[in-house]
Amino acid sequence: MLFMVEMDVNIPLDFDAEEAARLKAEEKAYSQKLQADGTWRHIWRKTGLYSNVSIFDVASNEALHDVLMALPLYPFMVMKVTPLNRHPSAIRDDDT
Amino acid sequence: MLFMVEMDVNIPLDFDAEEAARLKAEEKAYSQKLQADGTWRHIWRKTGLYSNVSIFDVASNEALHDVLMALPLYPFMVMKVTPLNRHPSAIRDDDT
Amino acid sequence: MLFMVEMDVNIPLDFDAEEAARLKAEEKAYSQKLQADGTWRHIWRKTGLYSNVSIFDVASNEALHDVLMALPLYPFMVMKVTPLNRHPSAIRDDDT
Amino acid sequence: MLFMVEMDVNIPLDFDAEEAARLKAEEKAYSQKLQADGTWRHIWRKTGLYSNVSIFDVASNEALHDVLMALPLYPFMVMKVTPLNRHPSAIRDDDT
Amino acid sequence: MLFMVEMDVNIPLDFDAEEAARLKAEEKAYSQKLQADGTWRHIWRKTGLYSNVSIFDVASNEALHDVLMALPLYPFMVMKVTPLNRHPSAIRDDDT
Amino acid sequence: MLFMVEMDVNIPLDFDAEEAARLKAEEKAYSQKLQADGTWRHIWRKTGLYSNVSIFDVASNEALHDVLMALPLYPFMVMKVTPLNRHPSAIRDDDT
Amino acid sequence: MLFMVEMDVNIPLDFDAEEAARLKAEEKAYSQKLQADGTWRHIWRKTGLYSNVSIFDVASNEALHDVLMALPLYPFMVMKVTPLNRHPSAIRDDDT
Amino acid sequence: MLFMVEMDVNIPLDFDAEEAARLKAEEKAYSQKLQADGTWRHIWRKTGLYSNVSIFDVASNEALHDVLMALPLYPFMVMKVTPLNRHPSAIRDDDT
Amino acid sequence: MLFMVEMDVNIPLDFDAEEAARLKAEEKAYSQKLQADGTWRHIWRKTGLYSNVSIFDVASNEALHDVLMALPLYPFMVMKVTPLNRHPSAIRDDDT
Amino acid sequence: MLFMVEMDVNIPLDFDAEEAARLKAEEKAYSQKLQADGTWRHIWRKTGLYSNVSIFDVASNEALHDVLMALPLYPFMVMKVTPLNRHPSAIRDDDT
C-alpha cells in the first residue's frame, strides 16, 4: 500500500552542528535500510529546498506511522501524508 | 530530469457524458504511450480524489510543458509542478 | 485500517430537485449498507453545515477509494482524506 | 453531545525531556480516565503526525472546555473544535 | 448553550428578484420569531457586507443544526459555527 | 457603535508564572470595569481555546483603539477587529 | 471617523455591456458626489487591477454601511473594511 | 507616484524597553520629516492593531525602497507594498 | 522602472473558440509590439500552466496600468503586480 | 533552462552583526560570479522587502539545486522555485 510523504526539514540555526551531522548520518543510514528492503520505494529532493517527496510501500497506516516516527530527524520535520492508489491508467502493476 | 506534477481533474457536472468518456479514453491512451516510452515514470491516484501524483522524466522544462499541454483533459485540470532532484540518500541511480 | 473522510456536499441551486432527492435516497441506502457491514464505522454531521465527518474501516487505500468513488453524491462532494492509527492512549481495541 | 477535537502537539526541541515524559504519562492517564467514563469517546492518531482526532461526548460547551483545559499537555497544543450532530443516515443511535 | 454563527449570504446575480424578496421576508420573519423566543440572542450586520454575526442560545448541537437548516436563505449561505462558553471574566450571568 | 473583537492569547511557555498571574488578574479587573460601564458589552470564551469573542460599544474607532491598547495582556494577543451594525432584522434597539 | 475600504469589482464576462456601462456611469457619479461632500475622502486604483482602495470619513459604522450598500456596482464587488485611527505620528489633523 | 504600504510592527516581548523607546522616537521623527516634505502623504493606525496603512508619494520604486529601508523600526516590520494609480473617478488631481 | 506581473489566463470551457483564437492573436501582436519597444522586457511561460511571468519597464504606475488594461485577454486574467528595484548585487545596469 | 527563484531573507534580530555582514559580502560575491558566467541571469529586489526575484539559467534541476544550496545566506532564506519556459509570444530567443 502506497503513501506519498512530503517532509520539510527545519534545523534551528543555533542547533549543535556536530549533533546535526550525526543525526543526518543516522537519517541517511535509516533511509537506505528502508529503501533496500522495499519500504521506502522512492525519495526525491525538491529542487532548491531542504525537503523531500517520498513514496512508502507499507502494510498499513500503523506500519507507516512507526516507520516515520523512527526517523532520526523526525523532531525537525513537518510532514504531509497522502494515501495513494494504483492509477487505472498505470501500465505497471508494481506501482500499485 | 524529474518533475512531480499533481493534477486535479474537474469536469463540470453538465459536461456531455459521451464527450467526457471519449476524452478520458484519449487521456488514458496518451498517458500509457508516455509511460511506455519512459517519459511518464509514475502515476498514482490520490485516494478518494479525482487527482493524481505523477513523476515525469524529461529533457527540459520545455519538454515537460509540451507533454502537459497535450493532455486531452488539460482544460479540466489544475496543475501543480514541482522540480525534483536525485536525493543524496537515494540508493537507486535510476531515481536520478 | 481507519481513515477519517470529511465530505462537503454542494448541490447547485438550480439542480433538478427530484433528481437530487433520488440521489440523496440512494446515498443514504448506500451509506447504511456500508455502516451495517462495518466499513463505514461512524458518520456525524458537522453542526450547521451540509458536511459530514466519517470514519471508514477498510482493508487498503484501494478499498477506500472504491467505496468513496461509488458514493451517489460523489460528483457534488469535496473530500478530505486523513489516514488514522490506533492511538497509544486508546483503551478500546476496536478503535484500532 | 458530540464534538470533534483535533489536537496538534508541539513540544519545543529544548524542553526538558524528563518533564515531557512526566506530562505525557499524566496526559495518558487523564485521557484513559475520560475514555473509561465515556467522555472521551474516541481517540485516533493522525498517521505520521504528533496529532490526534478525538470525539468527546459532553453535556455542554462548558463541560468540553473544562475537560480540554485540564489536559496536561494543553499548553503545547493547537486545538480545533468542531461541533457534531447525529447524522440522519446513521444507523446507530449511540453515535448521536 | 451559546454558539456564534457567522453567515455570508450570496444570492446569484441572475436569481429571480421577486423570489429573492420573498425569501428575505421569510428569513426576517423567521429570525424575529427566534429572537423573540430567546433562541437567536443577537444578530449584527458586518459593516459593508451582506454578512451577519449571530449568537444562538440552544439546548444542544442538534437544536442549533435544526434552527440553521430551516433558514429560508440557507441554500445561499456560507456558515461558520463557533461554540462559545461563559467567560470567567464576564460579569453578567445571562451571557452564560 | 459596535465592534466585534476576537482576541487570541499566547503567553510563552517560559514566561514568569507569577507575572502572568498578575497580568491576568489586572486583565480581569480591567475587563470587568469596562463591562460595568457598558463599553465591553459582551465577552465569551471560544470553547477549548484561550481566545475570546467580545462586543464593544464605543463612541469611535479612536475610543476602541484606546480601550484595546490598554489591555494588560495586549502584548500577548492577536486581535481581529470587525465593525458591526444594527441588523435590519434585529428586534432589539439596544443591539444597535 | 475613517475607514479603509478595498473593493474588487468582478463583472461577469457575459453581463450585458450596455447595462454595465450604465452602472459604471452611475457608480462614478455617486462616487464623485460623495467625494465632493467629504464622505469619500480618497479613492485610488490598485495598479493593474479592477480594484480600488478608498478612505471614507463617516459618522458611524451605520453611515458607512449605508454608503457602501448604495453603490451601483455593489452586487459585483468583494469588500474588505478596515477601521482606521489617526496615527500618533501624523502631522496633519485632518487625517484624523 | 503613489504606493500603499501596510506595516505590521512586532517587537519581541523581551526586547530592551529603553532601546525600543529610542527606536520609536526615531521612527516618529523620521516619519514626520517625510510627512512634512510630502513623501509620506498619509499615515493611519489600523484600529486595535500595532499596524499602519500609509500612502507614499515617490519618484520611483527605488525611492520608495530607500525610504522604507531607512525606517528605524524596519527590522521589526512585516511590509505589504501595493502600487496605486489615480482613480478615473477621483475628483482631486493631487491624489494622483 | 520595473514591475513583475504574473498573469494567469482562464478562458471558460464554453467560450467561443474562434473568438478565443482571435483574442490570442491580438494578445500576441500586442505583446510583441510592447516587447519591441522595450516596455515588456521579459515574458516567460510558467511550465505546465497557462500563466506567464513578465517584467515591464515603464515610466510610472499609471503607465503600467494603461498597458495592462489594454491587454486583449485582460478580462480572462488574474493579475499579481510586484514592484521591483535594481538589486544592489546586480552587475548589469540595464536591469535597472 | 530557466527557473524563477524567489528568495526571502530573514536574519534573526539577535544574529551577530559582523557575521551577518561577512555572509552578505560572500553572498554578493557569489551572486556576481554567477551573474558574470550567465547562470544567474537576472536579480531584482522586491520593493520595500528583503526579498529578491531571480532568474537562473541552468543545465538541469540538479545544477539549480547545487547553485542554491551553496548560497552563503541559504540557511536564512525561504525559497520558492518556479520552472519557466520560453513564451510562445517572446520575440527574443535568448529568453528561452
mmCIF file of N, CA and C in Angstrom, chain I residues 2 4 6 24 27-28 31-32 35-36 40-48 51-53 55 80 82-92 95-96, chain J residues 2 4 6 24 27-28 31-32 35-36 40-48 51-53 55 80 82-92 95-96:
data_model
loop_
_atom_site.group_PDB
_atom_site.id
_atom_site.type_symbol
_atom_site.label_atom_id
_atom_site.label_comp_id
_atom_site.label_asym_id
_atom_site.label_seq_id
_atom_site.Cartn_x
_atom_site.Cartn_y
_atom_site.Cartn_z
ATOM 1 N N LEU I 2 10.839 49.028 -12.987
ATOM 2 C CA LEU I 2 10.481 47.651 -13.309
ATOM 3 C C LEU I 2 9.357 47.124 -12.405
ATOM 4 N N MET I 4 7.271 43.229 -11.841
ATOM 5 C CA MET I 4 6.945 41.860 -12.219
ATOM 6 C C MET I 4 5.421 41.744 -12.243
ATOM 7 N N GLU I 6 2.539 38.787 -12.832
ATOM 8 C CA GLU I 6 2.216 37.374 -13.056
ATOM 9 C C GLU I 6 0.769 37.286 -13.518
ATOM 10 N N LYS I 24 -6.388 35.700 -28.780
ATOM 11 C CA LYS I 24 -4.998 35.265 -28.542
ATOM 12 C C LYS I 24 -4.053 35.846 -29.593
ATOM 13 N N GLU I 27 -3.570 39.379 -28.654
ATOM 14 C CA GLU I 27 -2.718 39.431 -27.470
ATOM 15 C C GLU I 27 -1.247 39.288 -27.862
ATOM 16 N N LYS I 28 -0.995 38.326 -28.751
ATOM 17 C CA LYS I 28 0.391 38.086 -29.167
ATOM 18 C C LYS I 28 0.967 39.305 -29.898
ATOM 19 N N SER I 31 1.552 42.069 -27.380
ATOM 20 C CA SER I 31 2.708 41.774 -26.543
ATOM 21 C C SER I 31 3.996 42.015 -27.323
ATOM 22 N N GLN I 32 4.025 41.589 -28.569
ATOM 23 C CA GLN I 32 5.273 41.698 -29.342
ATOM 24 C C GLN I 32 5.600 43.153 -29.676
ATOM 25 N N GLN I 35 7.094 44.394 -26.513
ATOM 26 C CA GLN I 35 8.443 43.850 -26.343
ATOM 27 C C GLN I 35 9.430 44.600 -27.242
ATOM 28 N N ALA I 36 8.973 44.865 -28.450
ATOM 29 C CA ALA I 36 9.858 45.525 -29.412
ATOM 30 C C ALA I 36 10.237 46.934 -28.953
ATOM 31 N N TRP I 40 7.797 45.811 -22.494
ATOM 32 C CA TRP I 40 7.587 44.460 -21.956
ATOM 33 C C TRP I 40 8.940 43.757 -22.050
ATOM 34 N N ARG I 41 9.745 43.924 -21.001
ATOM 35 C CA ARG I 41 11.150 43.492 -21.078
ATOM 36 C C ARG I 41 11.331 41.985 -21.175
ATOM 37 N N HIS I 42 10.522 41.251 -20.473
ATOM 38 C CA HIS I 42 10.647 39.795 -20.498
ATOM 39 C C HIS I 42 9.271 39.176 -20.377
ATOM 40 N N ILE I 43 9.114 38.019 -21.002
ATOM 41 C CA ILE I 43 7.905 37.217 -20.796
ATOM 42 C C ILE I 43 8.301 35.750 -20.835
ATOM 43 N N TRP I 44 7.934 35.034 -19.746
ATOM 44 C CA TRP I 44 8.205 33.605 -19.678
ATOM 45 C C TRP I 44 6.921 32.872 -19.341
ATOM 46 N N ARG I 45 6.773 31.705 -19.893
ATOM 47 C CA ARG I 45 5.665 30.818 -19.535
ATOM 48 C C ARG I 45 6.021 30.090 -18.250
ATOM 49 N N LYS I 46 5.078 29.936 -17.302
ATOM 50 C CA LYS I 46 5.285 29.036 -16.176
ATOM 51 C C LYS I 46 5.044 27.614 -16.678
ATOM 52 N N THR I 47 6.025 26.760 -16.472
ATOM 53 C CA THR I 47 5.979 25.413 -17.029
ATOM 54 C C THR I 47 4.708 24.666 -16.621
ATOM 55 N N GLY I 48 3.990 24.205 -17.623
ATOM 56 C CA GLY I 48 2.817 23.375 -17.367
ATOM 57 C C GLY I 48 1.549 24.162 -17.089
ATOM 58 N N SER I 51 -0.023 30.405 -17.722
ATOM 59 C CA SER I 51 0.348 31.552 -16.891
ATOM 60 C C SER I 51 1.688 32.065 -17.367
ATOM 61 N N ASN I 52 1.922 33.358 -17.180
ATOM 62 C CA ASN I 52 3.243 33.876 -17.502
ATOM 63 C C ASN I 52 3.776 34.751 -16.381
ATOM 64 N N VAL I 53 5.097 34.891 -16.369
ATOM 65 C CA VAL I 53 5.788 35.865 -15.538
ATOM 66 C C VAL I 53 6.367 36.894 -16.491
ATOM 67 N N ILE I 55 8.174 40.923 -17.042
ATOM 68 C CA ILE I 55 8.848 42.090 -16.465
ATOM 69 C C ILE I 55 8.542 43.288 -17.362
ATOM 70 N N LYS I 80 -1.127 39.555 -10.715
ATOM 71 C CA LYS I 80 -0.410 39.887 -9.485
ATOM 72 C C LYS I 80 0.743 40.817 -9.860
ATOM 73 N N THR I 82 4.016 43.156 -8.772
ATOM 74 C CA THR I 82 5.050 43.317 -7.751
ATOM 75 C C THR I 82 6.076 44.348 -8.217
ATOM 76 N N PRO I 83 6.158 45.480 -7.524
ATOM 77 C CA PRO I 83 7.171 46.459 -7.934
ATOM 78 C C PRO I 83 8.578 45.945 -7.624
ATOM 79 N N LEU I 84 9.513 46.219 -8.544
ATOM 80 C CA LEU I 84 10.889 45.727 -8.407
ATOM 81 C C LEU I 84 11.880 46.884 -8.429
ATOM 82 N N ASN I 85 13.043 46.595 -7.880
ATOM 83 C CA ASN I 85 14.152 47.558 -7.875
ATOM 84 C C ASN I 85 15.394 46.894 -8.450
ATOM 85 N N ARG I 86 16.305 47.712 -8.900
ATOM 86 C CA ARG I 86 17.641 47.200 -9.162
ATOM 87 C C ARG I 86 18.155 46.572 -7.867
ATOM 88 N N HIS I 87 18.776 45.409 -7.963
ATOM 89 C CA HIS I 87 19.317 44.756 -6.777
ATOM 90 C C HIS I 87 20.743 45.240 -6.550
ATOM 91 N N PRO I 88 21.090 45.507 -5.281
ATOM 92 C CA PRO I 88 22.443 46.019 -5.016
ATOM 93 C C PRO I 88 23.547 45.067 -5.477
ATOM 94 N N SER I 89 23.228 43.795 -5.666
ATOM 95 C CA SER I 89 24.251 42.862 -6.135
ATOM 96 C C SER I 89 24.259 42.711 -7.661
ATOM 97 N N ALA I 90 23.328 43.353 -8.347
ATOM 98 C CA ALA I 90 23.251 43.167 -9.801
ATOM 99 C C ALA I 90 24.477 43.746 -10.482
ATOM 100 N N ILE I 91 24.947 43.045 -11.505
ATOM 101 C CA ILE I 91 26.141 43.544 -12.204
ATOM 102 C C ILE I 91 25.776 44.269 -13.502
ATOM 103 N N ARG I 92 24.510 44.208 -13.865
ATOM 104 C CA ARG I 92 24.110 44.829 -15.140
ATOM 105 C C ARG I 92 23.274 46.067 -14.881
ATOM 106 N N ASP I 95 19.481 46.158 -15.920
ATOM 107 C CA ASP I 95 18.444 45.504 -15.111
ATOM 108 C C ASP I 95 17.954 46.481 -14.052
ATOM 109 N N THR I 96 18.173 47.764 -14.413
ATOM 110 C CA THR I 96 17.794 48.907 -13.561
ATOM 111 C C THR I 96 17.756 48.585 -12.083
ATOM 112 N N LEU J 2 15.417 27.782 -17.812
ATOM 113 C CA LEU J 2 15.213 28.896 -16.894
ATOM 114 C C LEU J 2 14.335 28.520 -15.703
ATOM 115 N N MET J 4 12.539 30.664 -12.213
ATOM 116 C CA MET J 4 12.392 31.824 -11.339
ATOM 117 C C MET J 4 12.562 31.319 -9.909
ATOM 118 N N GLU J 6 12.330 32.874 -6.043
ATOM 119 C CA GLU J 6 12.028 33.997 -5.165
ATOM 120 C C GLU J 6 12.612 33.683 -3.790
ATOM 121 N N LYS J 24 26.804 38.466 4.026
ATOM 122 C CA LYS J 24 26.236 39.260 2.935
ATOM 123 C C LYS J 24 27.286 39.595 1.881
ATOM 124 N N GLU J 27 27.776 36.497 -0.036
ATOM 125 C CA GLU J 27 26.596 36.293 -0.890
ATOM 126 C C GLU J 27 26.701 37.142 -2.155
ATOM 127 N N LYS J 28 27.090 38.391 -1.963
ATOM 128 C CA LYS J 28 27.188 39.305 -3.100
ATOM 129 C C LYS J 28 28.259 38.829 -4.092
ATOM 130 N N SER J 31 26.991 35.764 -5.858
ATOM 131 C CA SER J 31 25.963 36.112 -6.833
ATOM 132 C C SER J 31 26.594 36.740 -8.066
ATOM 133 N N GLN J 32 27.547 37.618 -7.854
ATOM 134 C CA GLN J 32 28.125 38.319 -9.010
ATOM 135 C C GLN J 32 28.951 37.389 -9.887
ATOM 136 N N GLN J 35 26.385 35.665 -11.896
ATOM 137 C CA GLN J 35 25.833 36.566 -12.914
ATOM 138 C C GLN J 35 26.812 36.704 -14.076
ATOM 139 N N ALA J 36 28.086 36.804 -13.707
ATOM 140 C CA ALA J 36 29.104 37.006 -14.737
ATOM 141 C C ALA J 36 29.181 35.807 -15.687
ATOM 142 N N TRP J 40 23.192 33.099 -13.302
ATOM 143 C CA TRP J 40 22.199 33.918 -12.587
ATOM 144 C C TRP J 40 21.831 35.061 -13.528
ATOM 145 N N ARG J 41 20.835 34.826 -14.357
ATOM 146 C CA ARG J 41 20.542 35.756 -15.460
ATOM 147 C C ARG J 41 20.025 37.115 -14.997
ATOM 148 N N HIS J 42 19.193 37.116 -13.996
ATOM 149 C CA HIS J 42 18.641 38.379 -13.504
ATOM 150 C C HIS J 42 18.451 38.288 -12.004
ATOM 151 N N ILE J 43 18.597 39.443 -11.364
ATOM 152 C CA ILE J 43 18.252 39.534 -9.944
ATOM 153 C C ILE J 43 17.657 40.915 -9.700
ATOM 154 N N TRP J 44 16.427 40.904 -9.124
ATOM 155 C CA TRP J 44 15.782 42.165 -8.787
ATOM 156 C C TRP J 44 15.360 42.123 -7.331
ATOM 157 N N ARG J 45 15.406 43.266 -6.680
ATOM 158 C CA ARG J 45 14.892 43.417 -5.325
ATOM 159 C C ARG J 45 13.381 43.615 -5.403
ATOM 160 N N LYS J 46 12.613 42.980 -4.514
ATOM 161 C CA LYS J 46 11.196 43.337 -4.388
ATOM 162 C C LYS J 46 11.132 44.626 -3.562
ATOM 163 N N THR J 47 10.474 45.638 -4.105
ATOM 164 C CA THR J 47 10.462 46.968 -3.478
ATOM 165 C C THR J 47 9.968 46.899 -2.031
ATOM 166 N N GLY J 48 10.788 47.410 -1.147
ATOM 167 C CA GLY J 48 10.402 47.520 0.252
ATOM 168 C C GLY J 48 10.630 46.265 1.069
ATOM 169 N N SER J 51 13.830 40.763 -0.055
ATOM 170 C CA SER J 51 13.472 39.623 -0.906
ATOM 171 C C SER J 51 13.926 39.931 -2.317
ATOM 172 N N ASN J 52 14.245 38.891 -3.061
ATOM 173 C CA ASN J 52 14.554 39.117 -4.466
ATOM 174 C C ASN J 52 13.811 38.143 -5.361
ATOM 175 N N VAL J 53 13.689 38.533 -6.608
ATOM 176 C CA VAL J 53 13.224 37.651 -7.679
ATOM 177 C C VAL J 53 14.410 37.435 -8.580
ATOM 178 N N ILE J 55 16.250 35.055 -11.870
ATOM 179 C CA ILE J 55 16.099 34.119 -12.987
ATOM 180 C C ILE J 55 17.427 33.395 -13.157
ATOM 181 N N LYS J 80 11.188 29.944 -3.121
ATOM 182 C CA LYS J 80 10.103 29.441 -3.970
ATOM 183 C C LYS J 80 10.661 29.290 -5.381
ATOM 184 N N THR J 82 10.148 28.208 -9.361
ATOM 185 C CA THR J 82 9.145 28.052 -10.415
ATOM 186 C C THR J 82 9.834 27.794 -11.749
ATOM 187 N N PRO J 83 9.657 26.607 -12.323
ATOM 188 C CA PRO J 83 10.271 26.362 -13.632
ATOM 189 C C PRO J 83 9.605 27.215 -14.709
ATOM 190 N N LEU J 84 10.421 27.729 -15.623
ATOM 191 C CA LEU J 84 9.921 28.615 -16.687
ATOM 192 C C LEU J 84 10.255 28.051 -18.071
ATOM 193 N N ASN J 85 9.493 28.521 -19.035
ATOM 194 C CA ASN J 85 9.714 28.160 -20.444
ATOM 195 C C ASN J 85 9.804 29.422 -21.282
ATOM 196 N N ARG J 86 10.407 29.291 -22.429
ATOM 197 C CA ARG J 86 10.256 30.343 -23.424
ATOM 198 C C ARG J 86 8.765 30.521 -23.682
ATOM 199 N N HIS J 87 8.316 31.766 -23.763
ATOM 200 C CA HIS J 87 6.908 32.031 -24.025
ATOM 201 C C HIS J 87 6.700 32.092 -25.541
ATOM 202 N N PRO J 88 5.608 31.492 -26.024
ATOM 203 C CA PRO J 88 5.387 31.490 -27.488
ATOM 204 C C PRO J 88 5.285 32.893 -28.079
ATOM 205 N N SER J 89 4.992 33.883 -27.269
ATOM 206 C CA SER J 89 4.913 35.248 -27.793
ATOM 207 C C SER J 89 6.237 36.004 -27.670
ATOM 208 N N ALA J 90 7.243 35.398 -27.041
ATOM 209 C CA ALA J 90 8.509 36.119 -26.829
ATOM 210 C C ALA J 90 9.186 36.396 -28.161
ATOM 211 N N ILE J 91 9.796 37.572 -28.267
ATOM 212 C CA ILE J 91 10.458 37.911 -29.523
ATOM 213 C C ILE J 91 11.965 37.671 -29.451
ATOM 214 N N ARG J 92 12.440 37.342 -28.253
ATOM 215 C CA ARG J 92 13.880 37.134 -28.109
ATOM 216 C C ARG J 92 14.182 35.675 -27.864
ATOM 217 N N ASP J 95 15.729 34.440 -24.374
ATOM 218 C CA ASP J 95 14.924 34.381 -23.141
ATOM 219 C C ASP J 95 14.283 33.009 -23.028
ATOM 220 N N THR J 96 14.866 32.105 -23.744
ATOM 221 C CA THR J 96 14.407 30.711 -23.784
ATOM 222 C C THR J 96 13.563 30.303 -22.617
#
